[in-house]
Short mmCIF file of C-alpha atoms in Angstrom, two decimals:
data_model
loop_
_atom_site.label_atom_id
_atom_site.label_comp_id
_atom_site.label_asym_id
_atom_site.label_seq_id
_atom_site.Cartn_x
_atom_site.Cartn_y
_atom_site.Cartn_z
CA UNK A 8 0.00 0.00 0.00
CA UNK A 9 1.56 3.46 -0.82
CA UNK A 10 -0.50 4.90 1.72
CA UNK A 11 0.79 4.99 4.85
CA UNK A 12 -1.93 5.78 6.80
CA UNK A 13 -4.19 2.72 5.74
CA UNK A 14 -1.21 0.35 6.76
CA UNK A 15 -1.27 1.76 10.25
CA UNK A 16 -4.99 1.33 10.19
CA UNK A 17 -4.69 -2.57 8.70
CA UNK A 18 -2.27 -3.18 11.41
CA UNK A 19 -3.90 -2.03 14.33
CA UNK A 20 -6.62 -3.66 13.27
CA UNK A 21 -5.19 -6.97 12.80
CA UNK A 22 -3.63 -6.54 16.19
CA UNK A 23 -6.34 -5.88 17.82
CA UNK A 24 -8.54 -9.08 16.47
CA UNK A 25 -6.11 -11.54 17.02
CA UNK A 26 -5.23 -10.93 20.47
CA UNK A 27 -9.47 -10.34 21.35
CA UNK A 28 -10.04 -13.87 19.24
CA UNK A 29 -8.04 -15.50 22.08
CA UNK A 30 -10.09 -13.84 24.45
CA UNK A 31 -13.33 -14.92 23.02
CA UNK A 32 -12.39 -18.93 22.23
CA UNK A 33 -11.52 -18.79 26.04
CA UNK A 34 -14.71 -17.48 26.85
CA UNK A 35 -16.22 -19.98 24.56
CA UNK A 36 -14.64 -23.25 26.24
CA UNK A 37 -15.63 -21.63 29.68
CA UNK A 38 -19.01 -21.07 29.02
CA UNK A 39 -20.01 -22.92 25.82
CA UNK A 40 -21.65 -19.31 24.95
CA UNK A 41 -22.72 -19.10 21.01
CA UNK A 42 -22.21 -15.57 21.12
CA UNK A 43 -18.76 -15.47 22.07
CA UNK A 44 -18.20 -18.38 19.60
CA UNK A 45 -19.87 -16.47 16.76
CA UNK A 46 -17.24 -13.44 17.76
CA UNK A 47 -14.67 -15.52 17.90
CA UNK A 48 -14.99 -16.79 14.31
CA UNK A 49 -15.80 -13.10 13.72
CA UNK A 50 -12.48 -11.66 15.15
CA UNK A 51 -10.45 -14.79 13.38
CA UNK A 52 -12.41 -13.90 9.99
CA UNK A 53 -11.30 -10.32 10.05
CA UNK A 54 -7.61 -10.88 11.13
CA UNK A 55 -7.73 -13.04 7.91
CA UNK A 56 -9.07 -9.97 6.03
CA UNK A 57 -6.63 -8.02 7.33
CA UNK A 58 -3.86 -9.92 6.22
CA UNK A 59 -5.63 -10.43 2.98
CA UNK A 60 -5.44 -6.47 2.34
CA UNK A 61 -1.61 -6.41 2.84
CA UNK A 62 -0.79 -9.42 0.56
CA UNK A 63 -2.66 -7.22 -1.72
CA UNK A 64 -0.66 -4.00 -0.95
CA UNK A 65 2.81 -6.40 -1.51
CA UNK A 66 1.48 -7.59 -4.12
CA UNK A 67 0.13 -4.19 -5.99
CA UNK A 68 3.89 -3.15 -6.35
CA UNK A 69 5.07 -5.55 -8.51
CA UNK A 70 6.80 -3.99 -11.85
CA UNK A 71 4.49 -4.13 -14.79
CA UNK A 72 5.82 -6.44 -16.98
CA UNK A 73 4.54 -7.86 -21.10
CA UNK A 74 1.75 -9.84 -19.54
CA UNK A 75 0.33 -6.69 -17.19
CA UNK A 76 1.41 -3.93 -19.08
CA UNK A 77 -0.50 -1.46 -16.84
CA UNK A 78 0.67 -3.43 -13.85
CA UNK A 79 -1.00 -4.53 -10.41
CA UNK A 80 -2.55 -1.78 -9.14
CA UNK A 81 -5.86 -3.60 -9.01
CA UNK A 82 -4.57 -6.73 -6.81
CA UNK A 83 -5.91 -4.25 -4.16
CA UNK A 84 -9.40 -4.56 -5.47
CA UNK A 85 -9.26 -8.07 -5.78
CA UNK A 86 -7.96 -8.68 -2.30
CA UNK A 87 -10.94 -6.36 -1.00
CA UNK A 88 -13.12 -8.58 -3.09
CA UNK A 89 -11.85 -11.81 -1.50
CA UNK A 90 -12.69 -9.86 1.98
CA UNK A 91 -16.12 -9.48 1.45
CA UNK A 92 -16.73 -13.59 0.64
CA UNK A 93 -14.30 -14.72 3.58
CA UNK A 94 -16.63 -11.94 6.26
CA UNK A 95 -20.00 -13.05 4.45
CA UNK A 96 -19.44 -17.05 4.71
CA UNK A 97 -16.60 -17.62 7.23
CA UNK A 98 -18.20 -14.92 9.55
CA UNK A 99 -21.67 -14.03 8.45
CA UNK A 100 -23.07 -17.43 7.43
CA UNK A 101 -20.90 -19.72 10.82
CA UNK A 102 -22.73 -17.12 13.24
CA UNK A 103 -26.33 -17.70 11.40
CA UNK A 104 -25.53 -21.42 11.79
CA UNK A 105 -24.54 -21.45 15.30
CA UNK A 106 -27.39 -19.24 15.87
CA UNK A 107 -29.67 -21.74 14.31
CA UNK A 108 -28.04 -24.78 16.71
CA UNK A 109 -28.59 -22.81 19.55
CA UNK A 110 -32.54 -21.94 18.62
CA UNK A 111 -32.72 -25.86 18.66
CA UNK A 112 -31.24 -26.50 22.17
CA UNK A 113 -31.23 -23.39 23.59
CA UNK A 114 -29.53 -23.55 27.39
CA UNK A 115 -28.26 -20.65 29.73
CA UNK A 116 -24.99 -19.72 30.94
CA UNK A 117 -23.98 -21.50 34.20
CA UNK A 118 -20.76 -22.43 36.10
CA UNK A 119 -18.47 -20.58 37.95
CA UNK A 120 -17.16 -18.69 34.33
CA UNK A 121 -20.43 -16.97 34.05
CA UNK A 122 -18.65 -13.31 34.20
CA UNK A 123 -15.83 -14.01 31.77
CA UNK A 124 -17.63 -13.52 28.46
CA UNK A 125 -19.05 -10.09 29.94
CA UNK A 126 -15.68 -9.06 30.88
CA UNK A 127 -13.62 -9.75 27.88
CA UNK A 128 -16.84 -8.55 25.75
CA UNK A 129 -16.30 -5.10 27.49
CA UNK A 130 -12.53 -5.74 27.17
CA UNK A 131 -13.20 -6.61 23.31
CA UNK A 132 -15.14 -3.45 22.88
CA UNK A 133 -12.30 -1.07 24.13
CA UNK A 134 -9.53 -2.70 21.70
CA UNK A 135 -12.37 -2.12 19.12
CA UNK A 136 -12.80 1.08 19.71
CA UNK A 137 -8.92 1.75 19.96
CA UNK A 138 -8.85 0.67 16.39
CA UNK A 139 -11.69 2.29 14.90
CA UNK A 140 -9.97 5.50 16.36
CA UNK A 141 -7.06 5.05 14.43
CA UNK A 142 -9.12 4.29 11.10
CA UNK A 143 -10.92 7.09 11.80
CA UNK A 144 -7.79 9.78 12.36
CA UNK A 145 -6.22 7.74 8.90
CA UNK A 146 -9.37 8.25 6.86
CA UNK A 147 -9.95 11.97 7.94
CA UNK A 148 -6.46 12.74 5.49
CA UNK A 149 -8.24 11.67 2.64
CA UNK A 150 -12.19 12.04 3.21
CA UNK A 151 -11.68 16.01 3.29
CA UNK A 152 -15.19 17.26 3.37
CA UNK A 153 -17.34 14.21 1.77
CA UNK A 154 -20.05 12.52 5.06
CA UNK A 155 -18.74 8.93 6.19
CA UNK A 156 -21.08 7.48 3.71
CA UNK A 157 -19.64 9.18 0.84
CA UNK A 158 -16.25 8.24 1.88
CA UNK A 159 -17.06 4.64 1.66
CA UNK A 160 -18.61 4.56 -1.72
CA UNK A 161 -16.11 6.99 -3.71
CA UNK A 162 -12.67 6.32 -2.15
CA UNK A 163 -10.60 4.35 -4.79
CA UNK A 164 -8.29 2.98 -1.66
CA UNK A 165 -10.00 0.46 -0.34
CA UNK A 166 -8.13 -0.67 2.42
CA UNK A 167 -9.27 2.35 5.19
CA UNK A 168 -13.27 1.75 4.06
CA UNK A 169 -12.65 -2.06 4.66
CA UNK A 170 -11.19 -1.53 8.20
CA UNK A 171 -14.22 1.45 8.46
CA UNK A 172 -16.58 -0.91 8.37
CA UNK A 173 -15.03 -4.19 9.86
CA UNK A 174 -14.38 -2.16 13.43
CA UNK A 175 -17.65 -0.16 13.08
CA UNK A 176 -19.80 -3.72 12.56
CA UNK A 177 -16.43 -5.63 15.52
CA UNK A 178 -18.42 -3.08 17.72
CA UNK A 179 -22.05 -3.49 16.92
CA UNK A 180 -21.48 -7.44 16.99
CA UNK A 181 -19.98 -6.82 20.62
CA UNK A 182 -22.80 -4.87 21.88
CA UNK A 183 -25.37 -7.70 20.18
CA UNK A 184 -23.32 -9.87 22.08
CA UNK A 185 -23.21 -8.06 25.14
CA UNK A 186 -26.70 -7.96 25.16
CA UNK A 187 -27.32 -11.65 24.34
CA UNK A 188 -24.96 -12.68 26.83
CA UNK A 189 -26.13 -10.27 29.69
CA UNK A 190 -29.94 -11.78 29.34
CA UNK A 191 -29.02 -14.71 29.04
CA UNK A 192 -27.63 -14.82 32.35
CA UNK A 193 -30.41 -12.85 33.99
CA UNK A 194 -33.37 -14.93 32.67
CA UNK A 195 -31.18 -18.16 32.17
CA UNK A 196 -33.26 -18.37 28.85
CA UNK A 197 -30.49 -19.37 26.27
CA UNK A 198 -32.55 -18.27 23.40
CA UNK A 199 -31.20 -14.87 23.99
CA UNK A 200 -27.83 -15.70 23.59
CA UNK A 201 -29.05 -17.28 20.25
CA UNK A 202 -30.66 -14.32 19.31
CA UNK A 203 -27.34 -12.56 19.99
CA UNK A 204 -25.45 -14.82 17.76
CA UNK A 205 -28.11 -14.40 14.62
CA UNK A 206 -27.86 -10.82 15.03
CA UNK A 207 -24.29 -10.91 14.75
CA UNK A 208 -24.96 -12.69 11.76
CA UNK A 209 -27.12 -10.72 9.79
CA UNK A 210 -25.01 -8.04 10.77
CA UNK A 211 -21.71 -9.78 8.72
CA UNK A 212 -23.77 -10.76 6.02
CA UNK A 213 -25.20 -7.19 5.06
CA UNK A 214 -21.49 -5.75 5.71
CA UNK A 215 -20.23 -8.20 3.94
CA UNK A 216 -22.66 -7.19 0.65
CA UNK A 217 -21.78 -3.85 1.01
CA UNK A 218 -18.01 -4.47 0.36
CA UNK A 219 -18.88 -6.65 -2.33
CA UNK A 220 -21.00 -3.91 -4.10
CA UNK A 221 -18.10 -1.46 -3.86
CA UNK A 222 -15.26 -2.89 -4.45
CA UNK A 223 -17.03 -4.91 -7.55
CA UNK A 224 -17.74 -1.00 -8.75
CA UNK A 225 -13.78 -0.84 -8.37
CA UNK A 226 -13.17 -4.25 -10.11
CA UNK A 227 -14.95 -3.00 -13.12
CA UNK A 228 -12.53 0.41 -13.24
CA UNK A 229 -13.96 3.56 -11.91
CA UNK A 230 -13.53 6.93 -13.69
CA UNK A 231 -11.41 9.79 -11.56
CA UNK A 232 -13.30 11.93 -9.56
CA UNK A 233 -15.50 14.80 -9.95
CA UNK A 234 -12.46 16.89 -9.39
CA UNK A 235 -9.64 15.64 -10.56
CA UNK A 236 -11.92 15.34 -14.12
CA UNK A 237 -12.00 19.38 -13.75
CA UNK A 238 -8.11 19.60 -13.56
CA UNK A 239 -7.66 17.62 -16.18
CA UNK A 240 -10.04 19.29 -18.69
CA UNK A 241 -8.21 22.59 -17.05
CA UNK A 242 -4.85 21.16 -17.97
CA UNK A 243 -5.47 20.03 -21.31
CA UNK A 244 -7.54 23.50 -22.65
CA UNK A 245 -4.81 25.63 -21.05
CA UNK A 246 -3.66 26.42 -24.18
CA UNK A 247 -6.66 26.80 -26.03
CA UNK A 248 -6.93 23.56 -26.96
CA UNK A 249 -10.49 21.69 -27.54
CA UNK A 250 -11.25 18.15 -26.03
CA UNK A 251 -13.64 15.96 -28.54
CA UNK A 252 -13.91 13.29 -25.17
CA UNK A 253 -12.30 12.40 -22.23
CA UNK A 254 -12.13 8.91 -20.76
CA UNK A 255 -10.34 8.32 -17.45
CA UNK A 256 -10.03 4.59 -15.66
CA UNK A 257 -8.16 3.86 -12.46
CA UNK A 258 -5.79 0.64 -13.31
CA UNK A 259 -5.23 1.28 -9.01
CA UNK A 260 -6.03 3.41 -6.06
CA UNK A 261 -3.00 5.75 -7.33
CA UNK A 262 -3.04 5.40 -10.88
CA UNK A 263 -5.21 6.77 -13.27
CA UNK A 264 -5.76 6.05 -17.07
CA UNK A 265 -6.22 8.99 -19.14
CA UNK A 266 -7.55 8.81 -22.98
CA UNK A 267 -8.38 12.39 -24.78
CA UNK A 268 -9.36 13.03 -28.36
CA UNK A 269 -8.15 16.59 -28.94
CA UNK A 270 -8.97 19.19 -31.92
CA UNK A 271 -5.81 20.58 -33.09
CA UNK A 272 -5.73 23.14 -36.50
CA UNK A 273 -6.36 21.74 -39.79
CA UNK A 274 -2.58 23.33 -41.27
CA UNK A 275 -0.52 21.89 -37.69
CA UNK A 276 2.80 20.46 -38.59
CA UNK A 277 3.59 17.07 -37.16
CA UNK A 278 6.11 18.56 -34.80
CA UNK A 279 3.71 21.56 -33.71
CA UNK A 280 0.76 18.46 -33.22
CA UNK A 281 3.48 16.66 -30.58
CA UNK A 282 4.79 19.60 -28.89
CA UNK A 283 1.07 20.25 -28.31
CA UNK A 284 0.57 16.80 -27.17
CA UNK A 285 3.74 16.84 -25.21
CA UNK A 286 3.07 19.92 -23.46
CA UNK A 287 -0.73 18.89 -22.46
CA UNK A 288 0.58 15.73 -20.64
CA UNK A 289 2.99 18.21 -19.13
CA UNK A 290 0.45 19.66 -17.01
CA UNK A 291 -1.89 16.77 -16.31
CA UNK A 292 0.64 15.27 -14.84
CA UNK A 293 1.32 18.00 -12.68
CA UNK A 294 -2.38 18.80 -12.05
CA UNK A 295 -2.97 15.02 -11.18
CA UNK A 296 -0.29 13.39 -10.09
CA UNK A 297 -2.05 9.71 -10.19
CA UNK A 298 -2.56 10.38 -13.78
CA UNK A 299 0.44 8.12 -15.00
CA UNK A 300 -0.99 6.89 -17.96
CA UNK A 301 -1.93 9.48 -21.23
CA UNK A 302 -2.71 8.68 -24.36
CA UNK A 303 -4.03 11.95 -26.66
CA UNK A 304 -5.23 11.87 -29.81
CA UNK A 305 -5.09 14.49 -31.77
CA UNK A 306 -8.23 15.29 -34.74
CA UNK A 307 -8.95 17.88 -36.96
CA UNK A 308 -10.82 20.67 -35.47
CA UNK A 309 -14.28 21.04 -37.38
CA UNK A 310 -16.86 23.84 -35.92
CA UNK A 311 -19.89 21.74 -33.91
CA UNK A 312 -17.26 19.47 -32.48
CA UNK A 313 -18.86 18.58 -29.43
CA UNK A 314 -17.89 16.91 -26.39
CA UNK A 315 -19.97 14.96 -24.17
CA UNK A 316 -20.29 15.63 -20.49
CA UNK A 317 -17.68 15.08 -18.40
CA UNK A 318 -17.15 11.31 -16.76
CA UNK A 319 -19.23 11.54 -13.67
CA UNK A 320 -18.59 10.65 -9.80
CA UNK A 321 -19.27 6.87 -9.92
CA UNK A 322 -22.71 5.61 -8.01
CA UNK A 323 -20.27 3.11 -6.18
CA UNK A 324 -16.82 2.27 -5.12
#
């Protein structure tokens, strides 16, 4: 990952499930609670998500090469992909199915251990929050003035939404287990605890969609944004001259794909039509950055050349 920021939130985030999964299998085998089972599979599913996103991040810097010509940028995406599939059946669907055992024999929580799963659920919830905070300070650098929401659909880095929404639905499953767990020992009516444990479930499963729908979005190739469209039409008119269309593609979170048709005059020399050319990619580059890739071609100018709208902020990603 060239961002720094969403490896220091992948990290602490990784940290912070594995050593809570320990907490909750011991709670488990003292109790024989569903709910701290179904968070235990819940914390070991998103340490493996974690990891997944930095194998992609290694793996997005390898050289392009003949067979990739525009490189790896996208092994991101598809490690973000793979996320979704490993939270919706290794977390989403084990919790439903637990849940689903437990609505079939449903029996309280008894023994001497009763108070562990409340204490390391409360314990859980602070290391949660710990790492949501540092998601949240990471993503604040790059969010700029879009709502949470928006930040989720549009960012093209899709490491810091991930980790967004893994801690923010870690917590919510906590406090559905909490809740589950804490009836459960008041009524001694184990069908709470089950309830706890579907809840958890659904939860994974409609996270789990969500990340599929946007990082799919991403899969496909998203345009550039809203603004960085503007620079570039800025860039490329700066010297009067006309864009027939614009297509732009991200081939990763930092690189873009531009492809211009541009009117140039009817009596330009070759060398005047490359200088041109030359010069445009000149300043894209240094209006956006990302854009590393820049093909223009040039056209004869003819009056009523138009130009369709501008590429769009994408529904998704």
């Amino acid at each position: 990952m060239s961002s720094g920021g969403g490896t220091k939130a992948v990290v602490a985030a990784l940290t912070a499930n594995l050593s809570i999964a320990v907490m909750k299998f011991l709670a488990f085998a003292l109790t024989a609670s569903s709910s701290m089972l179904a968070e235990a599979i819940h914390s070991v599913a998103d340490s493996g998500n974690q990891l997944l996103l930095l194998v992609g991040g290694k793996r997005s810097r390898k050289q392009a090469n003949p067979e990739h010509p525009f490189g790896y940028g996208r092994e991101r995406y598809i490690y973000a992909f793979i996320v979704s599939i490993v939270l919706f059946s290794v977390g989403g669907l084990f919790a439903l199915f637990e849940a689903w055992e437990k609505f079939k024999d449903p029996h309280g929580i008894e023994g001497p251990w009763w108070w562990v799963p409340l204490v390391i659920l409360v314990g859980a919830a602070t290391a949660e929050g710990l790492s949501f905070r540092t998601a949240v300070r990471e993503a604040h650098h790059l969010r700029g003035g879009q709502s949470w929401v928006a930040f989720v659909r549009n960012a093209k880095q899709p490491e810091l939404p991930v980790i967004l929404l893994e801690d923010f639905g870690a917590l919510l499953g906590l406090l559905f287990a909490l809740v589950g767990v804490s009836l459960t020992l008041v009524t001694g009516n184990g069908l709470w605890d089950a309830a706890g444990t579907a809840m958890i479930g659904l939860l994974l499963v409609v996270i789990a969609a969500v990340l599929a729908l946007e990082t799919s979005s991403l899969l496909l190739g998203e345009s550039a944004t809203r603004s960085d469209v503007r620079r570039i039409e800025a860039a490329i008119t700066a010297d009067g001259t006309r864009i027939i269309h614009l297509r732009t593609m991200h081939l990763g979170p930092e690189e873009l794909l531009v492809g211009a048709k541009i009117s140039v005059a009817r009596g330009a020399s070759g060398a005047e039509i490359a200088r041109t050319i030359d010069e445009a990619e000149a300043r894209i580059r240094a209006s956006v950055p990302s854009a590393r890739v820049i093909y223009l071609e040039p056209d004869i100018h003819r009056d009523g050349d138009a130009r369709p709208p501008a590429v769009t902020e994408p529904s998704a990603g």
